[in-house]
Tab-separated table of C-alpha atoms and ligand atoms in Angstrom:
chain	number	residue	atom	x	y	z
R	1	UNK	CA	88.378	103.934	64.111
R	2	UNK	CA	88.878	107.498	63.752
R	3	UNK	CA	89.840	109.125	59.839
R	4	UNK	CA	88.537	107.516	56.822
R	5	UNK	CA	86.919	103.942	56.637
R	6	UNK	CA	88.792	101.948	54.843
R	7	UNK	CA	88.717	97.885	53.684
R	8	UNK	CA	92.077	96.189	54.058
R	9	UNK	CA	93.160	96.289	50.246
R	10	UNK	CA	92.988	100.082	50.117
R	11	UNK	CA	94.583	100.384	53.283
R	12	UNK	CA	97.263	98.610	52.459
R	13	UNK	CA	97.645	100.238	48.938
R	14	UNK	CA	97.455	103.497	51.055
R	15	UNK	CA	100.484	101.917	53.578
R	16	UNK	CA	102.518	101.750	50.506
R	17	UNK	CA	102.335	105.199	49.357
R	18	UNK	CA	103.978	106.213	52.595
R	19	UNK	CA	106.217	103.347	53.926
R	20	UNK	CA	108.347	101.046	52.261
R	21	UNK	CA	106.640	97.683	51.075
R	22	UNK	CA	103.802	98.999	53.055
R	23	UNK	CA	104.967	98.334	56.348
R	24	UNK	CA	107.650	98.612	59.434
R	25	UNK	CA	109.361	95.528	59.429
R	26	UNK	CA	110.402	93.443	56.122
R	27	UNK	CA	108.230	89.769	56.675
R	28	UNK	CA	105.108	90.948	57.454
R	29	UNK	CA	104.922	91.741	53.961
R	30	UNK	CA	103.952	88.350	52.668
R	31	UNK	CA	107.113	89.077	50.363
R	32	UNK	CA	107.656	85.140	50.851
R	33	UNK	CA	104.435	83.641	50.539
R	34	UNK	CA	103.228	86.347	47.859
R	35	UNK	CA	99.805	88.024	48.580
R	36	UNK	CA	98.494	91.327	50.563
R	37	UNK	CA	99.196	91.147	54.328
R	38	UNK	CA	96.421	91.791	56.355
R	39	UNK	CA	95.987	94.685	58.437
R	40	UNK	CA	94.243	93.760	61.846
R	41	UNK	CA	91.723	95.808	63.846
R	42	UNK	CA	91.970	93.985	67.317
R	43	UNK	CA	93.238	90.815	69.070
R	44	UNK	CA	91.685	88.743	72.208
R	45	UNK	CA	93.341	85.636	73.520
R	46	UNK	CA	94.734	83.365	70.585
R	47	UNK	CA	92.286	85.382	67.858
R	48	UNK	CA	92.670	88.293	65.339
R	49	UNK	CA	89.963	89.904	63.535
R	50	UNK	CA	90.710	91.996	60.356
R	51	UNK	CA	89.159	95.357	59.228
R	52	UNK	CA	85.931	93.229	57.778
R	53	UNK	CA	85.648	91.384	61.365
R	54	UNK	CA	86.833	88.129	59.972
R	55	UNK	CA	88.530	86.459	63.068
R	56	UNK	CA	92.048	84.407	62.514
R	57	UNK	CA	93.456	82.048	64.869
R	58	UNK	CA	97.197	83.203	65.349
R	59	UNK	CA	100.815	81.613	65.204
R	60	UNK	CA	102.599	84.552	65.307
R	61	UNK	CA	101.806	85.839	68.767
R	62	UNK	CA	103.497	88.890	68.286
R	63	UNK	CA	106.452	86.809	66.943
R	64	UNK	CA	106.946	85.474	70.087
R	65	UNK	CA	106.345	88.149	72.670
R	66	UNK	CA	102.682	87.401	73.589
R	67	UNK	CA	103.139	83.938	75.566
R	68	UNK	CA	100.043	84.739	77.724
R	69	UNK	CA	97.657	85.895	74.373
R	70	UNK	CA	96.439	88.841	73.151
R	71	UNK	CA	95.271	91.248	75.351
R	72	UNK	CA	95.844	89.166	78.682
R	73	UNK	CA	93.251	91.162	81.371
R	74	UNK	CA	95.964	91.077	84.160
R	75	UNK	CA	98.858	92.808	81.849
R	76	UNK	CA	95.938	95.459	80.232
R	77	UNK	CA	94.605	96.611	83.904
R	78	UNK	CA	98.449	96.633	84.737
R	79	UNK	CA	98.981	98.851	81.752
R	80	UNK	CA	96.134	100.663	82.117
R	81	UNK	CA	96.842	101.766	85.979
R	82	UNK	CA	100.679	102.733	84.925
R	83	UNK	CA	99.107	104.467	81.867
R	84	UNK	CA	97.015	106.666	85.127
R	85	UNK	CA	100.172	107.657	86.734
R	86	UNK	CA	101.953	109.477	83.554
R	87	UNK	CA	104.592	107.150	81.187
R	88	UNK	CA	107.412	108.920	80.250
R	89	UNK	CA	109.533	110.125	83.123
R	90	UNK	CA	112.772	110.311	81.762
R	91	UNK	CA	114.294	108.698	85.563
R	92	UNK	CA	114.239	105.876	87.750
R	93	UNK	CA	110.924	104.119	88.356
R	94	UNK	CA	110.401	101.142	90.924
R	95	UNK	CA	108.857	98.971	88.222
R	96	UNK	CA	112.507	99.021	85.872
R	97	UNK	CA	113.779	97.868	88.997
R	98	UNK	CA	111.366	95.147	89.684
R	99	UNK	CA	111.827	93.948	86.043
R	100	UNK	CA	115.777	93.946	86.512
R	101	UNK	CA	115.353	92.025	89.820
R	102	UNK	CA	113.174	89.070	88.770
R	103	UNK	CA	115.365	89.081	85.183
R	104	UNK	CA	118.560	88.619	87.893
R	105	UNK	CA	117.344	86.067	89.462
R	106	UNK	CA	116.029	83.817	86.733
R	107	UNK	CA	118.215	83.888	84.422
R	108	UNK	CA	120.987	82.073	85.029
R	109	UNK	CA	124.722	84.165	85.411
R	110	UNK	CA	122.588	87.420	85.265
R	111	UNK	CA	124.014	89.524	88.509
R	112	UNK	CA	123.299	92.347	86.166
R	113	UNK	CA	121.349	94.137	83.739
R	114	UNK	CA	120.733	96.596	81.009
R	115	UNK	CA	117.251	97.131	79.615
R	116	UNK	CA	116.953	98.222	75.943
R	117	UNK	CA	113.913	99.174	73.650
R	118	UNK	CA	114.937	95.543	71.281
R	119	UNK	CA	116.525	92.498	70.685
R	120	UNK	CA	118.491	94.395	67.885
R	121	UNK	CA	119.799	96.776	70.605
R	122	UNK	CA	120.653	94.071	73.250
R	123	UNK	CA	122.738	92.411	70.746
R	124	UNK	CA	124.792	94.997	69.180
R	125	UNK	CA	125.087	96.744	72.906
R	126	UNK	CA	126.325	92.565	73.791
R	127	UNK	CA	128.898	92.674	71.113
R	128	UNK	CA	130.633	95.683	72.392
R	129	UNK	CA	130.656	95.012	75.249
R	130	UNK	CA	132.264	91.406	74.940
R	131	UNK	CA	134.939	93.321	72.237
R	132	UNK	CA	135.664	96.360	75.593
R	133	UNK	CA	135.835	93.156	78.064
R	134	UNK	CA	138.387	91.089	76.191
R	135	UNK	CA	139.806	93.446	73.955
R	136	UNK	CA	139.501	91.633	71.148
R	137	UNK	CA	137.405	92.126	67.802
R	138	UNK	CA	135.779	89.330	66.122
R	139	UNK	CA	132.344	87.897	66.916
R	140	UNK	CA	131.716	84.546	65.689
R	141	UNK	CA	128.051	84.032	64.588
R	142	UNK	CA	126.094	81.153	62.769
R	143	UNK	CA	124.442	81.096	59.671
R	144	UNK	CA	120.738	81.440	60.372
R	145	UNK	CA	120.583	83.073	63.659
R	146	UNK	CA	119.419	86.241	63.199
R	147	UNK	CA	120.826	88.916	65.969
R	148	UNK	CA	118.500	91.739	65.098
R	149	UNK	CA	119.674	94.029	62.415
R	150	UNK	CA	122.824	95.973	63.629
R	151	UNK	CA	125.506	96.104	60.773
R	152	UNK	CA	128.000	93.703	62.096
R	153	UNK	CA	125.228	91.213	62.010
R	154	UNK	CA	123.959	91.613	58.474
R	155	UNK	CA	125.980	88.637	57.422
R	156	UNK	CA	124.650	86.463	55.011
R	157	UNK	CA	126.315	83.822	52.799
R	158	UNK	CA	130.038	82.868	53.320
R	159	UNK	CA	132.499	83.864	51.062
R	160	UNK	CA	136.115	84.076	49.728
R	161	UNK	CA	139.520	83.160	51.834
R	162	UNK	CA	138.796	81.763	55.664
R	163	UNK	CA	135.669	82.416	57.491
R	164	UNK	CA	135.650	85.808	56.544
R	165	UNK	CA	131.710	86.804	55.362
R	166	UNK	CA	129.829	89.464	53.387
R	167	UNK	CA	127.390	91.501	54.254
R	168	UNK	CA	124.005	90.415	53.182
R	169	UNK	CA	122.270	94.148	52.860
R	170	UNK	CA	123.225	96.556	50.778
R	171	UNK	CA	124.292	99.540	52.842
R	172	UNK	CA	126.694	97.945	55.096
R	173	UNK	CA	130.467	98.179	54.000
R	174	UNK	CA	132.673	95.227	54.050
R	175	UNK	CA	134.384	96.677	56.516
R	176	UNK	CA	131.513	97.069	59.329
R	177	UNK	CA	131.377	92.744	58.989
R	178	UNK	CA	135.023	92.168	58.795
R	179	UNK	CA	135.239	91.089	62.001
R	180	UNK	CA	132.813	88.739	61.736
R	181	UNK	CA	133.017	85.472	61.389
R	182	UNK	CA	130.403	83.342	59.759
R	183	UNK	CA	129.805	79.759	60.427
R	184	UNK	CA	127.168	76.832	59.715
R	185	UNK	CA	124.957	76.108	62.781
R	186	UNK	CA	125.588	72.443	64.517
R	187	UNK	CA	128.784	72.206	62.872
R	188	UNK	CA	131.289	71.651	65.828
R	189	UNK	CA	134.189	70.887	63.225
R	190	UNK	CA	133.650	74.330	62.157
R	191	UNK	CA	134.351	75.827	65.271
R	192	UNK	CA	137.229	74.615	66.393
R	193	UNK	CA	138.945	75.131	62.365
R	194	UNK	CA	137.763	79.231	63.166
R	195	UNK	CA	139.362	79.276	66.872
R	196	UNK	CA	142.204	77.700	65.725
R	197	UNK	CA	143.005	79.610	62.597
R	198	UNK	CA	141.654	83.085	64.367
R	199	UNK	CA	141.980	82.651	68.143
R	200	UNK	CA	143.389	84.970	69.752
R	201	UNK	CA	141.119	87.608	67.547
R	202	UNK	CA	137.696	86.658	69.380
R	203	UNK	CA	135.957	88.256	71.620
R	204	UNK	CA	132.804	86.280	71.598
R	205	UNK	CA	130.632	83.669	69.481
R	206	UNK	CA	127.058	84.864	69.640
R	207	UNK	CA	124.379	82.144	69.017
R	208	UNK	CA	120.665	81.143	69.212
R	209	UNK	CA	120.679	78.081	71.894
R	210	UNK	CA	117.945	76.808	70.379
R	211	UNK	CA	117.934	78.381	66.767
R	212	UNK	CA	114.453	79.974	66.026
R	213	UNK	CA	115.018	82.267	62.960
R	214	UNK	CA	115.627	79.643	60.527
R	215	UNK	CA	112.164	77.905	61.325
R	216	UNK	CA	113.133	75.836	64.885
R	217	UNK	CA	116.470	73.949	64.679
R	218	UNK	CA	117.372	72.450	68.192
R	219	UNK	CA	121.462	72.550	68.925
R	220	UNK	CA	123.377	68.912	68.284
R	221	UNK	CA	124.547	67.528	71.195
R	222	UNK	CA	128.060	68.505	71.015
R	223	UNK	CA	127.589	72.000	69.274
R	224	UNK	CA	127.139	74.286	72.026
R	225	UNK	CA	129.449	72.276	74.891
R	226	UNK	CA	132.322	72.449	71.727
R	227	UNK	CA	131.276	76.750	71.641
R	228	UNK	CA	131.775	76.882	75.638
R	229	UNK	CA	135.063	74.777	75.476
R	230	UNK	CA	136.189	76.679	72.742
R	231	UNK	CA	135.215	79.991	74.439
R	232	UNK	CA	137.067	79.162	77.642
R	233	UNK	CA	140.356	78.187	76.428
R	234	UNK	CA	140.640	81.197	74.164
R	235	UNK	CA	139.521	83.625	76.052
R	236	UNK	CA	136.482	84.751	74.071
R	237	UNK	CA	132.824	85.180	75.864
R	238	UNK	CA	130.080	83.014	75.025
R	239	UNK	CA	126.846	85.209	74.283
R	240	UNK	CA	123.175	83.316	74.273
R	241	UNK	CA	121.245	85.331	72.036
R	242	UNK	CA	117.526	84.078	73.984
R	243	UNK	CA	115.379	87.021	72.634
R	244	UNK	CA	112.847	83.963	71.811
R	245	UNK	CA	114.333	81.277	74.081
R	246	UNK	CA	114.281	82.802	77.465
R	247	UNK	CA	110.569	82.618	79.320
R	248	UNK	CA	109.713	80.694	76.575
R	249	UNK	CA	111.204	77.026	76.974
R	250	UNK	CA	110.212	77.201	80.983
R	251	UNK	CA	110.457	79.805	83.558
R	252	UNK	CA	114.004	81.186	82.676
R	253	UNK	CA	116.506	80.681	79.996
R	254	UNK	CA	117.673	77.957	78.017
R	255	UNK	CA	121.000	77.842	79.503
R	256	UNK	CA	119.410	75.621	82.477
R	257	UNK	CA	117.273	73.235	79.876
R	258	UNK	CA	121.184	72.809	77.799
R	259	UNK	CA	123.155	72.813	80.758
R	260	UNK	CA	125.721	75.600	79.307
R	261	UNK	CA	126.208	79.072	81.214
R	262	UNK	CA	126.888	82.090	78.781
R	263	UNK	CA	128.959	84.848	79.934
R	264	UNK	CA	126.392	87.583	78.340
R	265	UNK	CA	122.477	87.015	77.702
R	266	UNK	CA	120.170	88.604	75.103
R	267	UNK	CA	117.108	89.092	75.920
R	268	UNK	CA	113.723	90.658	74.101
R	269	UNK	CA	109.958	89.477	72.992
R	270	UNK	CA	108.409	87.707	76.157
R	271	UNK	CA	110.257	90.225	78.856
R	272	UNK	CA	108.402	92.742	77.326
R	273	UNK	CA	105.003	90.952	77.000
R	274	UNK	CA	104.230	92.484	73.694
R	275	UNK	CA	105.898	96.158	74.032
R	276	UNK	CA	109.303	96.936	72.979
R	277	UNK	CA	111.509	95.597	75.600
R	278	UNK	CA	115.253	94.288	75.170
R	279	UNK	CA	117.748	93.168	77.433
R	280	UNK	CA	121.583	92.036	78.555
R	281	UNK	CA	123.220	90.753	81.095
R	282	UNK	CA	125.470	88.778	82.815
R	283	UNK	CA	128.775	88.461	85.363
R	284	UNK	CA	129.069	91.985	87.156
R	285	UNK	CA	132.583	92.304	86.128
R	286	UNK	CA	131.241	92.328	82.872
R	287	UNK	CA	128.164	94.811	83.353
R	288	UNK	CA	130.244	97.026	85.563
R	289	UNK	CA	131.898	98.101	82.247
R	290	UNK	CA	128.924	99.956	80.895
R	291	UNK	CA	128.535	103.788	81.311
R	292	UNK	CA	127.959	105.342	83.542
R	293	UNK	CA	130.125	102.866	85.661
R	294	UNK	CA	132.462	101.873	82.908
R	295	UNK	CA	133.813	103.412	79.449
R	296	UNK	CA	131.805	100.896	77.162
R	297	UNK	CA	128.560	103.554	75.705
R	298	UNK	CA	125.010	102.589	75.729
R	299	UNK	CA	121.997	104.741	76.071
R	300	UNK	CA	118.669	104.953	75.413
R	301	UNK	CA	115.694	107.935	75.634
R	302	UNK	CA	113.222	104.901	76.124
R	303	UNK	CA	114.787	102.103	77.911
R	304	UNK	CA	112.736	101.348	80.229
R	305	UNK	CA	109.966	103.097	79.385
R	306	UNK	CA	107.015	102.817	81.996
R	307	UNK	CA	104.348	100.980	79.954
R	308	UNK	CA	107.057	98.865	78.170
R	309	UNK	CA	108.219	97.673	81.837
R	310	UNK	CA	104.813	97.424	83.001
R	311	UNK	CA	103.719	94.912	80.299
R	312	UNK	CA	106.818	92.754	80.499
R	313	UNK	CA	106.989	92.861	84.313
R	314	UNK	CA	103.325	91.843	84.559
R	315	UNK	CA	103.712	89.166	81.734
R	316	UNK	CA	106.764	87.522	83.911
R	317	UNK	CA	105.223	87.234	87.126
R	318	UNK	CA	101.984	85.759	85.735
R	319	UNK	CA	104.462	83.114	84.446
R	320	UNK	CA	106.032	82.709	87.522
R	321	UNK	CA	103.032	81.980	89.602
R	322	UNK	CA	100.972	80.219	86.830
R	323	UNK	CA	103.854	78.306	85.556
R	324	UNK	CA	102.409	77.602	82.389
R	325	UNK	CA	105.046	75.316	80.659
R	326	UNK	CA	103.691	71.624	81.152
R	327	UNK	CA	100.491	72.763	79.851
R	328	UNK	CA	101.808	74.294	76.746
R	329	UNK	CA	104.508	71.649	76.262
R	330	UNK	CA	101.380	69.455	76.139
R	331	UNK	CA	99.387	71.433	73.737
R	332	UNK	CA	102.582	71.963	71.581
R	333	UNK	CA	103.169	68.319	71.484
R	334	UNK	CA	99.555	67.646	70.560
R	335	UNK	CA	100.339	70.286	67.437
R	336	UNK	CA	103.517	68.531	66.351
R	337	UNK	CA	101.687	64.780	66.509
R	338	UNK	CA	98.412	65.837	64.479
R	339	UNK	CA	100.468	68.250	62.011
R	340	UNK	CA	102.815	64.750	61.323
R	341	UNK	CA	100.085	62.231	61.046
R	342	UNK	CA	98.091	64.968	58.695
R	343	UNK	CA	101.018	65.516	56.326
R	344	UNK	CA	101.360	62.066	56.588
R	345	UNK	CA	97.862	60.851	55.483
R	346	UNK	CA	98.064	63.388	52.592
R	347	UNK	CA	101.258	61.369	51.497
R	348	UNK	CA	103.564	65.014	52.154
R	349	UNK	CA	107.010	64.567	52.966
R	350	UNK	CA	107.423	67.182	55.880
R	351	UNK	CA	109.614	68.035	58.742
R	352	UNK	CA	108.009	69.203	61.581
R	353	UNK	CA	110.666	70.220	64.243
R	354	UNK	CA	109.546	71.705	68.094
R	355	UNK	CA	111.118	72.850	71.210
R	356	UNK	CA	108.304	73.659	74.038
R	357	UNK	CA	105.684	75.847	72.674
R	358	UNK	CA	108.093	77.106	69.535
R	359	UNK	CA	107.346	74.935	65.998
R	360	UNK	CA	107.911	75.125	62.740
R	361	UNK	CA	107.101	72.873	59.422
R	362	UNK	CA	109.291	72.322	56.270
R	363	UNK	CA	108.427	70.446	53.391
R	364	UNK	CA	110.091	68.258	51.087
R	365	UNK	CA	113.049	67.679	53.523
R	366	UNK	CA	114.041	65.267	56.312
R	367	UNK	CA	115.093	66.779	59.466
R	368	UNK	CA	116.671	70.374	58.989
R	369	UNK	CA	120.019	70.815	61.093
R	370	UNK	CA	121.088	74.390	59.562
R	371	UNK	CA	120.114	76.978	57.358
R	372	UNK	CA	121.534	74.785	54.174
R	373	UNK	CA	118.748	72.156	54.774
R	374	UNK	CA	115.878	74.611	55.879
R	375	UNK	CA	116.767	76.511	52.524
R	376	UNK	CA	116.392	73.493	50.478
R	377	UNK	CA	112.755	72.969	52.187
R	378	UNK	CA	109.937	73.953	49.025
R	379	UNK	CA	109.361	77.120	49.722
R	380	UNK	CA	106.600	76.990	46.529
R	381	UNK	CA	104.546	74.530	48.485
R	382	UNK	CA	104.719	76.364	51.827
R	383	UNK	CA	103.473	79.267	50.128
R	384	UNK	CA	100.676	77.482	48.740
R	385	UNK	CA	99.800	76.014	52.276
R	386	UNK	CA	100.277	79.245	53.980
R	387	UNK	CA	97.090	80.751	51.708
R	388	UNK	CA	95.395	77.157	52.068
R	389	UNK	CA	95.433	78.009	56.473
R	390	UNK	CA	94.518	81.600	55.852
R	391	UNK	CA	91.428	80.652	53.979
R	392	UNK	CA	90.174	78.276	56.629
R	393	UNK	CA	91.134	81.256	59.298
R	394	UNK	CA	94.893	80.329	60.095
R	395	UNK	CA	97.459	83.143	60.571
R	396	UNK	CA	100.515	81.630	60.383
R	397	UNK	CA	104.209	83.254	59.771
R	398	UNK	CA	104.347	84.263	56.465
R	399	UNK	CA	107.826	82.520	55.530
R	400	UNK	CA	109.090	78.929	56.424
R	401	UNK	CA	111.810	80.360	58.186
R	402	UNK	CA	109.538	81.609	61.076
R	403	UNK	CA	108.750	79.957	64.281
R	404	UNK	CA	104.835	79.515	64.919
R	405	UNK	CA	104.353	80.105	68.651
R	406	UNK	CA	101.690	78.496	71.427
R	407	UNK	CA	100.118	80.828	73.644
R	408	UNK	CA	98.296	79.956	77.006
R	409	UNK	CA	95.503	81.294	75.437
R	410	UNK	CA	95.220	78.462	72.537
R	411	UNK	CA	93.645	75.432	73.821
R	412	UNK	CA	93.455	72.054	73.057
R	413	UNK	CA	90.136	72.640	70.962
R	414	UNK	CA	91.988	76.044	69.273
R	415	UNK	CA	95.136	73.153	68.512
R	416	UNK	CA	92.943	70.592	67.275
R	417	UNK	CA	91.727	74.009	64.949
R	418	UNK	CA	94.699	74.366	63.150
R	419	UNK	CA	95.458	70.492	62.950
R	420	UNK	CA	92.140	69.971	61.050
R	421	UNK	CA	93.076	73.223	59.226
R	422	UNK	CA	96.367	71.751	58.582
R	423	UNK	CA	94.755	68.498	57.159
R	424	UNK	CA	92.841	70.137	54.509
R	425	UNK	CA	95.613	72.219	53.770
R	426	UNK	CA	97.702	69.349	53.085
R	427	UNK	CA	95.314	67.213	50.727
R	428	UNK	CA	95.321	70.340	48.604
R	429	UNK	CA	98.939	70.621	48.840
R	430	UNK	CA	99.115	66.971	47.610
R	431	UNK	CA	96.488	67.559	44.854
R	432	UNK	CA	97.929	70.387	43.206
R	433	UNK	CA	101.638	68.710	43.287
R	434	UNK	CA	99.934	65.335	41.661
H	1	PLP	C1	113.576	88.920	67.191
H	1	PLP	C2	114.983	88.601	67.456
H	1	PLP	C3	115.977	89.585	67.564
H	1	PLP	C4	115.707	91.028	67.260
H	1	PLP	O1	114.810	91.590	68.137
H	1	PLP	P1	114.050	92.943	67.698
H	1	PLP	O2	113.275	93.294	68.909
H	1	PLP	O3	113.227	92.590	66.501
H	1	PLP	O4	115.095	93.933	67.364
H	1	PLP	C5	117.233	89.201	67.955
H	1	PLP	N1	117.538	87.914	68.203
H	1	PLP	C6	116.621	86.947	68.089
H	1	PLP	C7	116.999	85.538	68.406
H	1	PLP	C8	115.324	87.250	67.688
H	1	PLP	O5	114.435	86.263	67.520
């Protein structure tokens, strides 16, 4: 590395004389778990090595985005030729078009496209979109998906008269969340009680299909027909926010694993194998209001940036033709059975809850439907096991409320890793509650 040599303790000391908490985005600060993150010097396959070359086996995957590893040799020679051939050309380039193309025709009700530089953008460029299409203003959203970090999605807590929420940062005004509309996640009851007391007011109900943001909560089996019901007599569109779902739960979105069709999907992480790559689509009618066809704004100096493209184009079509999802499925299952019967041995109460390759643990609780329950989860003794897998070379998300992700790069030994990990981790868990 070029500049001064530094361990990871000064560096980080150093990252927090110039940025915020010492880094760019809020939980890789270990503000949850406590601690110093760890800066990283390189990654290869399922493995990170710090500045000290100490090698981790990783969860996070990129939160998500790197479903073929770190480093996958057919995305990096991809990169590398597109890298050759300049990567900012401010126009057209065959490879956006490729992307759009294959997105189109996996995802289901995509005839169109839009590619952004985040999930954050696809879902605040979603919103107004579904408010210009039915000319209506409130969005509907669900305590404990998060939607990126657009204003009008900064909702935390409910409060006061109706459904009507508050903004959960400071710096965004009452008025830039009044129109929307918070509710509890798998609550079908509190659906219909919003449509019927606001109606003709919404444009669209925006939700995780398979919630992944508040550790992994699957959908109850009548929560997201009741949405699409709801939707369709009123008038409002239903928007699949599948920034972590889509690519991730097979070879397309969950819309065909749930048997629901949005009108709009969201789309981010895997599409852009590990760059910044976001997404939306859906019915043309829809799409066909967006500039420059259409009066509804949206814009970007990098969408669909050359390298970004390149990366998520190559990661897709190495899914498509390796079809990777029985295998990881398999793995993942593997994870969730030796993670139960090791919490179990160590006499810990835990939930562990899993869709496909996504998984997450909770402890203390029974099985966690909505943010409520996965708040009541002891956060104290996650903590504790979160440093417990560190120590025996575990990276894991640094907050219960994160998904941990499989990778075709983890194998059944790297699984059987983190279980034993995981076991140890447990009986110390279990020892220092006694
Ligand atoms: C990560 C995520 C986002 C935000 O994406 P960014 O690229 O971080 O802006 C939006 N929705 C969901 C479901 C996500 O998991």
């Amino acid at each position: 590395m070029e500049g001064k040599a530094v361990n990871s303790q000064a560096l980080y000391r150093e990252a927090c004389r110039f940025m915020p908490g010492g880094v760019n985005s809020p939980v890789r600060s270990f503000n949850v778990v406590g601690g110093c993150p760890i800066p990283f010097l390189r990654a290869s396959g399922c493995r990170l090595w710090d500045l000290e070359g100490n090698p981790y086996l990783d969860l996070v995957m990129g939160w998500g985005s790197l479903i073929l590893g770190h480093a996958h040799s057919r995305v990096a020679s991809r990169l590398e030729k597109a890298l050759a051939r300049g990567w900012n050309f401010g126009a057209l380039t065959e490879e956006e078009v490729r992307l759009a193309e294959l997105l189109c025709q996996s995802v289901r009700g995509m005839d169109m496209v839009r590619l952004v530089n985040s999930g954050t953008e696809a879902t605040m460029s979603a919103a107004r979109l579904a408010r210009a299409f039915t000319g209506k203003r409130r969005i509907i959203k669900f305590e404990g998906c998060y939607h990126g970090h657009s204003d009008g999605f900064l909702v935390g807590a409910g409060s006061g008269a109706g459904f009507l929420a508050a903004p959960s940062s400071e710096g965004v005004t009452d008025n830039q969340v009044a129109d929307t509309l918070l509710l509890p996640y798998n609550d079908p009851g509190a659906l219909k009680s919003a449509f019927e007391a606001h109606g003709d007011e919404i444009a669209a109900v925006i939700v995780e299909p398979v919630a992944g943001n508040m550790g992994v909560v699957p959908p109850s089996e009548e929560f997201l027909p009741q949405a699409r019901e709801l939707c369709d007599r009123h008038g409002a569109l239903l928007v699949f926010d599948e920034v972590i779902t889509a690519f991730r739960l097979h070879f397309g979105s969950a819309q065909d694993l749930l048997g629901i069709e949005a009108d709009l999907v969201c789309l981010g992480k895997i599409i852009g194998g590990g760059l910044p790559v976001g997404a939306f689509g859906g019915r043309r009618e829809i799409m066909e209001m967006l500039s420059p066809l259409g009066g509804v704004y949206q814009a970007g100096t990098m969408s669909g940036n050359l390298l970004a493209v390149t990366a998520g184009l190559s990661t897709l079509q190495t899914l498509r033709e390796e079809n990777p999802y029985q295998d990881l499925e398999r793995k993942a299952e593997r994870l969730e059975q030796g993670l139960r019967e090791a919490a179990r041995e160590a006499g810990l109460p835990v939930a562990v809850q899993r869709r496909g390759s996504m998984i997450s643990l909770f402890f203390g609780v029974g099985e966690v439907k909505n943010l409520v329950q996965a708040k009541s989860s002891d956060l104290d003794m996650f903590a504790t096991f979160f440093h417990e897998m560190l120590k025996r070379g575990v990276y894991l998300p640094p907050s219960p409320l994160e998904a941990w992700f499989l990778s075709t790069a983890h194998g059944e030994r790297e699984v059987d890793e983190v279980v034993e990990a995981s076991a140890r981790s447990f009986e110390f868990c279990a020892e220092k509650s006694r």
